[in-house]
Amino acid sequence: MLIYRLGLQQPLLRGSVRAYATASTQAAKVQSRIEAKRQASQRGGGEKRIQAQHDKGKLTARERLELLLDPGSFREYDAFVEHQCTDFGMSENKITGDGVVTGVGQINGRTTFVFSQDFTVYGGSLSRTFAQKVCKVMDRAMQAGAPVIGLNDSGGARIQEGVDSLAGYAEIFQRNVLASGVVPQISLVMGPCAGGAVYSPALTDFTFMVKDTSYLFVTGPDVVKAVTNENVTQEELGGAQPHTRKSGVAHGAFDNDVVALASMRELLSYLPQSNREPAPRRVTADRADRADRALDTVIPADSHVAYDMREVVKRIVDDGRVFEIMEEFARNIFVGFARMDGHTVGVVGNQPLVSSGVLDIDASVKAARFVRFCDAFNIPLVTFVDVPGFLPGTRQEHGGIIREGAKLLYAYAEATVPKIAVTTRKAYGGAHCVMSSKQLRGDVNFAWPTAELAVMGAKGAVEILWRNKEGRDKAEDEYNRLFANPLPAAQRGYLDDIIQPSSTRLRIIEELRILRNKKVTNPMKKHDNMPL
């Protein structure tokens, strides 16, 4: 039978109408299945496991992304992915999304790629498809030139998948290495992270933890007990406190998930999108020519009396704000991000309040890592020097202070970003050379009138030069007259100027403006061979 389209004389088969109706019904069914799968993916492991996550004081994977990213900006990838494992009954145990939420969003209006491990799904364990999801966002981050942030909360490898799970870890590690120095990589450990899983955070630029709920260890307490007969808790073995204070594996720790995620947003505001872009400039009301007269008297008259270099730096940078890195580790040196004239700078400073600011193994490694990050991402370095030397003793020598100290020297020497150093008081011996000295291609080296640049302090020098001789007191006075001031170094051109402390902010900003278009290249090589 024929029917006619309205207003037309062309016949239309009634069967075609039925076909259209069937197709429409089929499309509706498919759409319904799609929505059902999407909702299943968003539920993760279900309400019971979500409640268990909340009972531990932890947010879910999706709740964390909601706080980390700008509202409404998240676009998820691979929400429908399911594992392909068939062993141990896994073919009957599939949860859509497979334990990790991945995608892209905005942080402060800037593109950021993210993955958030979901502990409510198989304990956040890593499968082959889980790894593929993570690798995809890391690949896209490098293609787009944007940071990648990983929120870690995982029990480790998915045992049922065997070597496929291990291969997945290796694929992620490879991308961590390829992305290093290309885009910023940040790991935030918000739950367990054990076994091979720990090496991905270790390969990223910064690793942060949440106190009392996050753990990092290669082998857990049970294995430690079986192998070494040590009784140790998860917190003692791999909690935030040992990793931020003793091992230096973590760059900082926060009280809870909310504070940690807010801090990641702040950190990212200091960083460029990639090694091809400058860090964003933030407009400030803090005038470049602001002079802080308190700096003129901050250095104690007695060179043996300590002062707080952190407070000195805060009086010089924009708005007194510093985002400190590794605050609890190697506290005899501090590093962090600040702004001057609205532009990001990396700040390194010896801390006289802790061990007189001496350089030791941990301080050298801490500062070297930070200097290399700043150089990789074109962030100028501003160094504040008050260092009496390297820490002596058999523990340091046998621990490799020669090798570890050389890392900091190497980092400064290879850096091609603008480098400005201000010596506030002591700069003795090899430590003076290491701390961004003129001979390590320091662009501008200032000193305050209180600076002392010498091979060593007066007392130690006199002990060597006047051993078994009379007149040591007079010799010490003479040594102080000759070397306990910045003039000898300035007269030899090792200092560019001796400045009033209150003018430090303006002088640094003026030089940074001049150096903004600095171009320096190192000799062509496959890669360097720094002392690891």
PDB file of N, CA and C in Angstrom, residues 4 45 74 112 114 116 170 235 237 279 316 318 327 351-352 371 438 453 459 469 476:
ATOM      1  N   TYR A   4       1.423   9.010   0.931  1.00  0.00           N
ATOM      2  CA  TYR A   4       2.082  10.157   0.326  1.00  0.00           C
ATOM      3  C   TYR A   4       2.590  11.103   1.401  1.00  0.00           C
ATOM      4  N   GLY A  45      32.767   1.813  42.748  1.00  0.00           N
ATOM      5  CA  GLY A  45      32.572   0.532  43.428  1.00  0.00           C
ATOM      6  C   GLY A  45      31.267   0.410  44.168  1.00  0.00           C
ATOM      7  N   PHE A  74      35.754  19.707  33.744  1.00  0.00           N
ATOM      8  CA  PHE A  74      36.301  18.362  33.526  1.00  0.00           C
ATOM      9  C   PHE A  74      35.622  17.670  32.353  1.00  0.00           C
ATOM     10  N   THR A 112      44.800  21.336  32.104  1.00  0.00           N
ATOM     11  CA  THR A 112      45.553  20.374  32.918  1.00  0.00           C
ATOM     12  C   THR A 112      44.980  18.984  32.700  1.00  0.00           C
ATOM     13  N   VAL A 114      44.581  15.030  33.911  1.00  0.00           N
ATOM     14  CA  VAL A 114      44.502  14.426  35.240  1.00  0.00           C
ATOM     15  C   VAL A 114      44.150  12.948  35.152  1.00  0.00           C
ATOM     16  N   SER A 116      42.810  10.059  38.306  1.00  0.00           N
ATOM     17  CA  SER A 116      42.493   9.905  39.724  1.00  0.00           C
ATOM     18  C   SER A 116      42.144   8.444  39.980  1.00  0.00           C
ATOM     19  N   ALA A 170      55.268  -0.419  33.603  1.00  0.00           N
ATOM     20  CA  ALA A 170      56.441  -0.031  32.820  1.00  0.00           C
ATOM     21  C   ALA A 170      56.077   0.976  31.738  1.00  0.00           C
ATOM     22  N   GLU A 235      52.386   3.535  58.941  1.00  0.00           N
ATOM     23  CA  GLU A 235      52.735   4.943  59.120  1.00  0.00           C
ATOM     24  C   GLU A 235      54.232   5.109  59.382  1.00  0.00           C
ATOM     25  N   LEU A 237      56.576   3.059  58.485  1.00  0.00           N
ATOM     26  CA  LEU A 237      57.350   2.603  57.333  1.00  0.00           C
ATOM     27  C   LEU A 237      57.256   3.557  56.151  1.00  0.00           C
ATOM     28  N   ALA A 279      56.114  30.967  32.646  1.00  0.00           N
ATOM     29  CA  ALA A 279      55.157  30.875  33.749  1.00  0.00           C
ATOM     30  C   ALA A 279      54.220  32.082  33.696  1.00  0.00           C
ATOM     31  N   ILE A 316      61.510  40.348  50.678  1.00  0.00           N
ATOM     32  CA  ILE A 316      62.020  40.792  49.382  1.00  0.00           C
ATOM     33  C   ILE A 316      61.082  40.434  48.235  1.00  0.00           C
ATOM     34  N   ASP A 318      57.472  39.313  46.157  1.00  0.00           N
ATOM     35  CA  ASP A 318      56.134  39.908  46.068  1.00  0.00           C
ATOM     36  C   ASP A 318      55.233  39.437  47.207  1.00  0.00           C
ATOM     37  N   GLU A 327      59.702  21.455  52.871  1.00  0.00           N
ATOM     38  CA  GLU A 327      59.899  22.324  54.037  1.00  0.00           C
ATOM     39  C   GLU A 327      60.463  21.572  55.236  1.00  0.00           C
ATOM     40  N   GLN A 351      69.856  28.310  55.381  1.00  0.00           N
ATOM     41  CA  GLN A 351      69.073  28.685  56.562  1.00  0.00           C
ATOM     42  C   GLN A 351      69.962  28.666  57.812  1.00  0.00           C
ATOM     43  N   PRO A 352      70.468  29.845  58.252  1.00  0.00           N
ATOM     44  CA  PRO A 352      71.362  29.897  59.422  1.00  0.00           C
ATOM     45  C   PRO A 352      70.747  29.367  60.704  1.00  0.00           C
ATOM     46  N   VAL A 371      66.868  23.136  41.620  1.00  0.00           N
ATOM     47  CA  VAL A 371      67.543  23.965  40.617  1.00  0.00           C
ATOM     48  C   VAL A 371      67.345  23.387  39.225  1.00  0.00           C
ATOM     49  N   LYS A 438      79.933  33.358  40.678  1.00  0.00           N
ATOM     50  CA  LYS A 438      80.184  33.999  39.388  1.00  0.00           C
ATOM     51  C   LYS A 438      80.834  33.020  38.405  1.00  0.00           C
ATOM     52  N   LEU A 453      83.477  36.621  52.131  1.00  0.00           N
ATOM     53  CA  LEU A 453      83.800  35.617  51.129  1.00  0.00           C
ATOM     54  C   LEU A 453      85.253  35.216  51.306  1.00  0.00           C
ATOM     55  N   LYS A 459      88.966  32.070  62.565  1.00  0.00           N
ATOM     56  CA  LYS A 459      89.524  31.205  63.596  1.00  0.00           C
ATOM     57  C   LYS A 459      90.183  29.965  62.992  1.00  0.00           C
ATOM     58  N   LYS A 469     102.453  29.201  66.831  1.00  0.00           N
ATOM     59  CA  LYS A 469     103.071  30.526  66.797  1.00  0.00           C
ATOM     60  C   LYS A 469     102.326  31.454  67.741  1.00  0.00           C
ATOM     61  N   GLU A 476      94.258  36.976  63.855  1.00  0.00           N
ATOM     62  CA  GLU A 476      92.824  36.814  63.597  1.00  0.00           C
ATOM     63  C   GLU A 476      92.196  38.149  63.237  1.00  0.00           C
TER      64      GLU A 476
END
